[in-house]
Amino acid sequence: MARAALSADAVVGIALQLLDEKGPDALTLSAVAGRAGVATPSLYKHVRNLAELRDLMSARIMNDIADQVGQAVLGHSADEAIRALMTAWRHYARHHPHRYAALLHRPEPRTAQAGQRLLDILFATLRAYGMTDSAAIHAVRCLRAVLHGFAALEAQGAFQLPEELDESYELLTHMVITGLHTPTGSPPPPA
């Protein structure tokens, strides 16, 4: 890449390519600079440090997930939308395991807009179940935990029992949809 073409956005793109090819341990400013064909100090015109680069990468990854999930749920509602959302989320994580692993889940200003975009899609998908306010927040938290938990465990090869993962995910999807059909959409009272 020519030096004149380097920008923060280009640096993020290079870092994501490096991440895809070599995994998270290979992600260093030196490696990104080498891939860009510049000296490491030249990157500091575009990103302050590796932490900022990771934040910018996370925002891009979150936007990519939002793009795929948003496209998947378009034209669907209720159970069909949840099924499409869950399928798209898993598809992204399976096809971009290193990117998914690099996704930062902590609140951070650079990822706030992308994170809100993703949350807006989740909340919109739940509207068909009549969930608002507190019930919707609880449901979004549960949905994110389910989606991320399965995707992270699958990416790490943590599922070693002999049954097919697709069948497990189908069961998980069914459980989520069934849970969303509770009368109030809110958690049951404590026993």
mmCIF file of C-alpha atoms in Angstrom:
data_model
loop_
_atom_site.group_PDB
_atom_site.id
_atom_site.type_symbol
_atom_site.label_atom_id
_atom_site.label_comp_id
_atom_site.label_asym_id
_atom_site.label_seq_id
_atom_site.Cartn_x
_atom_site.Cartn_y
_atom_site.Cartn_z
ATOM 1 C CA MET A 1 0.000 0.000 0.000
ATOM 2 C CA ALA A 2 1.379 3.379 -0.945
ATOM 3 C CA ARG A 3 2.124 5.718 1.921
ATOM 4 C CA ALA A 4 -0.224 8.387 0.496
ATOM 5 C CA ALA A 5 -3.147 5.940 0.690
ATOM 6 C CA LEU A 6 -2.656 5.280 4.385
ATOM 7 C CA SER A 7 -5.454 6.470 6.677
ATOM 8 C CA ALA A 8 -6.947 5.284 9.951
ATOM 9 C CA ASP A 9 -9.520 3.338 7.965
ATOM 10 C CA ALA A 10 -6.816 1.751 5.794
ATOM 11 C CA VAL A 11 -4.771 0.842 8.885
ATOM 12 C CA VAL A 12 -7.832 -0.903 10.351
ATOM 13 C CA GLY A 13 -8.335 -2.792 7.084
ATOM 14 C CA ILE A 14 -4.715 -3.937 7.049
ATOM 15 C CA ALA A 15 -4.931 -4.987 10.692
ATOM 16 C CA LEU A 16 -8.095 -7.004 10.001
ATOM 17 C CA GLN A 17 -6.428 -8.785 7.072
ATOM 18 C CA LEU A 18 -3.466 -9.612 9.283
ATOM 19 C CA LEU A 19 -5.808 -10.829 12.010
ATOM 20 C CA ASP A 20 -7.708 -13.041 9.548
ATOM 21 C CA GLU A 21 -4.528 -14.577 8.169
ATOM 22 C CA LYS A 22 -2.371 -15.002 11.263
ATOM 23 C CA GLY A 23 -4.637 -14.738 14.310
ATOM 24 C CA PRO A 24 -4.701 -12.376 17.269
ATOM 25 C CA ASP A 25 -1.182 -13.111 18.503
ATOM 26 C CA ALA A 26 0.275 -11.720 15.259
ATOM 27 C CA LEU A 27 -1.416 -8.350 15.665
ATOM 28 C CA THR A 28 1.274 -5.808 16.497
ATOM 29 C CA LEU A 29 1.855 -2.283 15.243
ATOM 30 C CA SER A 30 5.129 -3.472 13.746
ATOM 31 C CA ALA A 31 3.363 -6.210 11.775
ATOM 32 C CA VAL A 32 0.674 -3.791 10.570
ATOM 33 C CA ALA A 33 3.323 -1.259 9.539
ATOM 34 C CA GLY A 34 5.264 -3.962 7.701
ATOM 35 C CA ARG A 35 2.134 -5.029 5.843
ATOM 36 C CA ALA A 36 1.429 -1.359 4.985
ATOM 37 C CA GLY A 37 4.996 -0.875 3.740
ATOM 38 C CA VAL A 38 5.794 1.895 6.208
ATOM 39 C CA ALA A 39 7.899 2.281 9.328
ATOM 40 C CA THR A 40 6.027 1.736 12.595
ATOM 41 C CA PRO A 41 6.228 5.445 13.613
ATOM 42 C CA SER A 42 4.262 6.312 10.446
ATOM 43 C CA LEU A 43 1.235 4.525 11.913
ATOM 44 C CA TYR A 44 1.091 7.005 14.795
ATOM 45 C CA LYS A 45 -0.264 9.617 12.393
ATOM 46 C CA HIS A 46 -3.373 7.423 12.105
ATOM 47 C CA VAL A 47 -3.647 5.504 15.398
ATOM 48 C CA ARG A 48 -2.147 6.439 18.763
ATOM 49 C CA ASN A 49 -1.293 2.920 19.853
ATOM 50 C CA LEU A 50 -2.293 -0.739 19.622
ATOM 51 C CA ALA A 51 -5.156 -0.234 22.091
ATOM 52 C CA GLU A 52 -6.719 2.435 19.871
ATOM 53 C CA LEU A 53 -6.243 0.215 16.822
ATOM 54 C CA ARG A 54 -8.036 -2.629 18.620
ATOM 55 C CA ASP A 55 -10.893 -0.252 19.509
ATOM 56 C CA LEU A 56 -11.207 0.880 15.891
ATOM 57 C CA MET A 57 -11.093 -2.722 14.687
ATOM 58 C CA SER A 58 -13.791 -3.663 17.169
ATOM 59 C CA ALA A 59 -16.027 -0.860 15.906
ATOM 60 C CA ARG A 60 -15.565 -2.105 12.322
ATOM 61 C CA ILE A 61 -16.285 -5.708 13.362
ATOM 62 C CA MET A 62 -19.394 -4.645 15.276
ATOM 63 C CA ASN A 63 -20.619 -2.698 12.250
ATOM 64 C CA ASP A 64 -19.978 -5.713 10.023
ATOM 65 C CA ILE A 65 -22.034 -7.912 12.364
ATOM 66 C CA ALA A 66 -24.789 -5.273 12.448
ATOM 67 C CA ASP A 67 -24.773 -5.160 8.625
ATOM 68 C CA GLN A 68 -25.147 -8.928 8.339
ATOM 69 C CA VAL A 69 -27.690 -9.295 11.120
ATOM 70 C CA GLY A 70 -29.687 -6.293 9.912
ATOM 71 C CA GLN A 71 -29.790 -7.657 6.389
ATOM 72 C CA ALA A 72 -30.815 -11.101 7.663
ATOM 73 C CA VAL A 73 -33.793 -9.863 9.684
ATOM 74 C CA LEU A 74 -35.033 -7.505 6.965
ATOM 75 C CA GLY A 75 -38.527 -8.565 5.909
ATOM 76 C CA HIS A 76 -38.913 -10.987 8.811
ATOM 77 C CA SER A 77 -40.617 -10.607 12.152
ATOM 78 C CA ALA A 78 -40.995 -12.454 15.426
ATOM 79 C CA ASP A 79 -39.771 -16.065 15.295
ATOM 80 C CA GLU A 80 -38.495 -15.835 11.716
ATOM 81 C CA ALA A 81 -36.517 -12.702 12.571
ATOM 82 C CA ILE A 82 -34.978 -14.281 15.686
ATOM 83 C CA ARG A 83 -34.031 -17.371 13.697
ATOM 84 C CA ALA A 84 -32.486 -15.215 10.945
ATOM 85 C CA LEU A 85 -30.659 -13.054 13.496
ATOM 86 C CA MET A 86 -29.221 -16.055 15.326
ATOM 87 C CA THR A 87 -28.188 -17.724 12.070
ATOM 88 C CA ALA A 88 -26.476 -14.575 10.762
ATOM 89 C CA TRP A 89 -24.642 -13.954 14.047
ATOM 90 C CA ARG A 90 -23.289 -17.503 14.149
ATOM 91 C CA HIS A 91 -22.402 -17.360 10.452
ATOM 92 C CA TYR A 92 -20.293 -14.256 11.015
ATOM 93 C CA ALA A 93 -18.497 -15.778 14.010
ATOM 94 C CA ARG A 94 -17.835 -19.055 12.166
ATOM 95 C CA HIS A 95 -16.506 -17.364 9.037
ATOM 96 C CA HIS A 96 -14.446 -14.740 10.886
ATOM 97 C CA PRO A 97 -13.343 -16.475 14.092
ATOM 98 C CA HIS A 98 -10.304 -14.257 14.698
ATOM 99 C CA ARG A 99 -12.305 -11.097 14.120
ATOM 100 C CA TYR A 100 -15.047 -12.329 16.404
ATOM 101 C CA ALA A 101 -12.493 -13.134 19.095
ATOM 102 C CA ALA A 102 -11.051 -9.613 18.741
ATOM 103 C CA LEU A 103 -14.440 -7.986 19.310
ATOM 104 C CA LEU A 104 -14.352 -5.841 22.432
ATOM 105 C CA HIS A 105 -17.523 -6.047 24.487
ATOM 106 C CA ARG A 106 -16.741 -3.309 26.973
ATOM 107 C CA PRO A 107 -18.212 0.133 26.487
ATOM 108 C CA GLU A 108 -15.756 2.308 24.608
ATOM 109 C CA PRO A 109 -16.395 5.616 22.815
ATOM 110 C CA ARG A 110 -15.166 4.403 19.408
ATOM 111 C CA THR A 111 -17.445 1.386 19.479
ATOM 112 C CA ALA A 112 -20.455 3.159 21.023
ATOM 113 C CA GLN A 113 -22.130 4.019 17.711
ATOM 114 C CA ALA A 114 -21.590 0.549 16.255
ATOM 115 C CA GLY A 115 -22.730 -1.059 19.498
ATOM 116 C CA GLN A 116 -25.874 1.073 19.597
ATOM 117 C CA ARG A 117 -26.618 0.150 16.002
ATOM 118 C CA LEU A 118 -26.415 -3.536 16.872
ATOM 119 C CA LEU A 119 -28.554 -3.051 19.983
ATOM 120 C CA ASP A 120 -31.154 -1.153 17.941
ATOM 121 C CA ILE A 121 -31.458 -4.158 15.614
ATOM 122 C CA LEU A 122 -31.909 -6.500 18.581
ATOM 123 C CA PHE A 123 -34.534 -4.250 20.198
ATOM 124 C CA ALA A 124 -36.384 -3.858 16.884
ATOM 125 C CA THR A 125 -36.406 -7.618 16.409
ATOM 126 C CA LEU A 126 -37.987 -8.061 19.849
ATOM 127 C CA ARG A 127 -40.794 -5.539 19.224
ATOM 128 C CA ALA A 128 -42.881 -8.247 17.581
ATOM 129 C CA TYR A 129 -43.069 -9.937 20.971
ATOM 130 C CA GLY A 130 -44.548 -6.812 22.551
ATOM 131 C CA MET A 131 -41.491 -6.237 24.709
ATOM 132 C CA THR A 132 -40.719 -2.734 25.815
ATOM 133 C CA ASP A 133 -38.742 -1.040 28.549
ATOM 134 C CA SER A 134 -37.374 -3.385 31.205
ATOM 135 C CA ALA A 135 -38.585 -6.602 29.548
ATOM 136 C CA ALA A 136 -36.847 -5.674 26.294
ATOM 137 C CA ILE A 137 -33.590 -4.865 28.087
ATOM 138 C CA HIS A 138 -33.612 -8.212 29.904
ATOM 139 C CA ALA A 139 -34.395 -10.051 26.671
ATOM 140 C CA VAL A 140 -31.601 -8.275 24.746
ATOM 141 C CA ARG A 141 -29.113 -9.128 27.494
ATOM 142 C CA CYS A 142 -30.148 -12.773 27.416
ATOM 143 C CA LEU A 143 -30.063 -12.892 23.632
ATOM 144 C CA ARG A 144 -26.578 -11.353 23.495
ATOM 145 C CA ALA A 145 -25.324 -13.777 26.146
ATOM 146 C CA VAL A 146 -26.693 -16.762 24.235
ATOM 147 C CA LEU A 147 -25.355 -15.584 20.877
ATOM 148 C CA HIS A 148 -21.929 -14.640 22.145
ATOM 149 C CA GLY A 149 -21.583 -17.629 24.443
ATOM 150 C CA PHE A 150 -22.257 -20.202 21.750
ATOM 151 C CA ALA A 151 -20.170 -18.373 19.146
ATOM 152 C CA ALA A 152 -17.193 -17.957 21.478
ATOM 153 C CA LEU A 153 -17.281 -21.553 22.681
ATOM 154 C CA GLU A 154 -17.634 -22.883 19.140
ATOM 155 C CA ALA A 155 -14.759 -20.721 17.880
ATOM 156 C CA GLN A 156 -12.518 -22.030 20.640
ATOM 157 C CA GLY A 157 -13.375 -25.649 19.817
ATOM 158 C CA ALA A 158 -14.903 -26.087 23.264
ATOM 159 C CA PHE A 159 -17.729 -28.364 22.110
ATOM 160 C CA GLN A 160 -16.147 -31.816 21.998
ATOM 161 C CA LEU A 161 -19.128 -34.097 22.639
ATOM 162 C CA PRO A 162 -20.191 -36.204 19.636
ATOM 163 C CA GLU A 163 -23.558 -34.609 18.771
ATOM 164 C CA GLU A 164 -23.788 -32.230 15.791
ATOM 165 C CA LEU A 165 -23.307 -28.546 16.633
ATOM 166 C CA ASP A 166 -25.940 -27.518 14.102
ATOM 167 C CA GLU A 167 -28.498 -29.584 16.007
ATOM 168 C CA SER A 168 -27.424 -27.984 19.275
ATOM 169 C CA TYR A 169 -27.757 -24.521 17.742
ATOM 170 C CA GLU A 170 -31.174 -25.375 16.370
ATOM 171 C CA LEU A 171 -32.225 -26.465 19.865
ATOM 172 C CA LEU A 172 -30.792 -23.260 21.320
ATOM 173 C CA THR A 173 -32.706 -21.207 18.748
ATOM 174 C CA HIS A 174 -35.901 -23.077 19.636
ATOM 175 C CA MET A 175 -35.287 -22.459 23.350
ATOM 176 C CA VAL A 176 -34.763 -18.728 22.762
ATOM 177 C CA ILE A 177 -37.907 -18.436 20.639
ATOM 178 C CA THR A 178 -39.938 -20.413 23.167
ATOM 179 C CA GLY A 179 -38.658 -18.177 25.960
ATOM 180 C CA LEU A 180 -39.664 -15.079 24.040
ATOM 181 C CA HIS A 181 -43.249 -16.328 24.010
ATOM 182 C CA THR A 182 -43.639 -16.042 27.791
ATOM 183 C CA PRO A 183 -46.739 -13.993 28.660
ATOM 184 C CA THR A 184 -44.920 -10.870 29.806
ATOM 185 C CA GLY A 185 -41.551 -11.370 28.220
ATOM 186 C CA SER A 186 -40.040 -10.721 31.621
ATOM 187 C CA PRO A 187 -38.124 -13.064 33.899
ATOM 188 C CA PRO A 188 -40.177 -15.340 36.153
ATOM 189 C CA PRO A 189 -40.458 -14.306 39.802
ATOM 190 C CA PRO A 190 -37.924 -15.831 42.198
ATOM 191 C CA ALA A 191 -38.929 -19.163 43.699
#
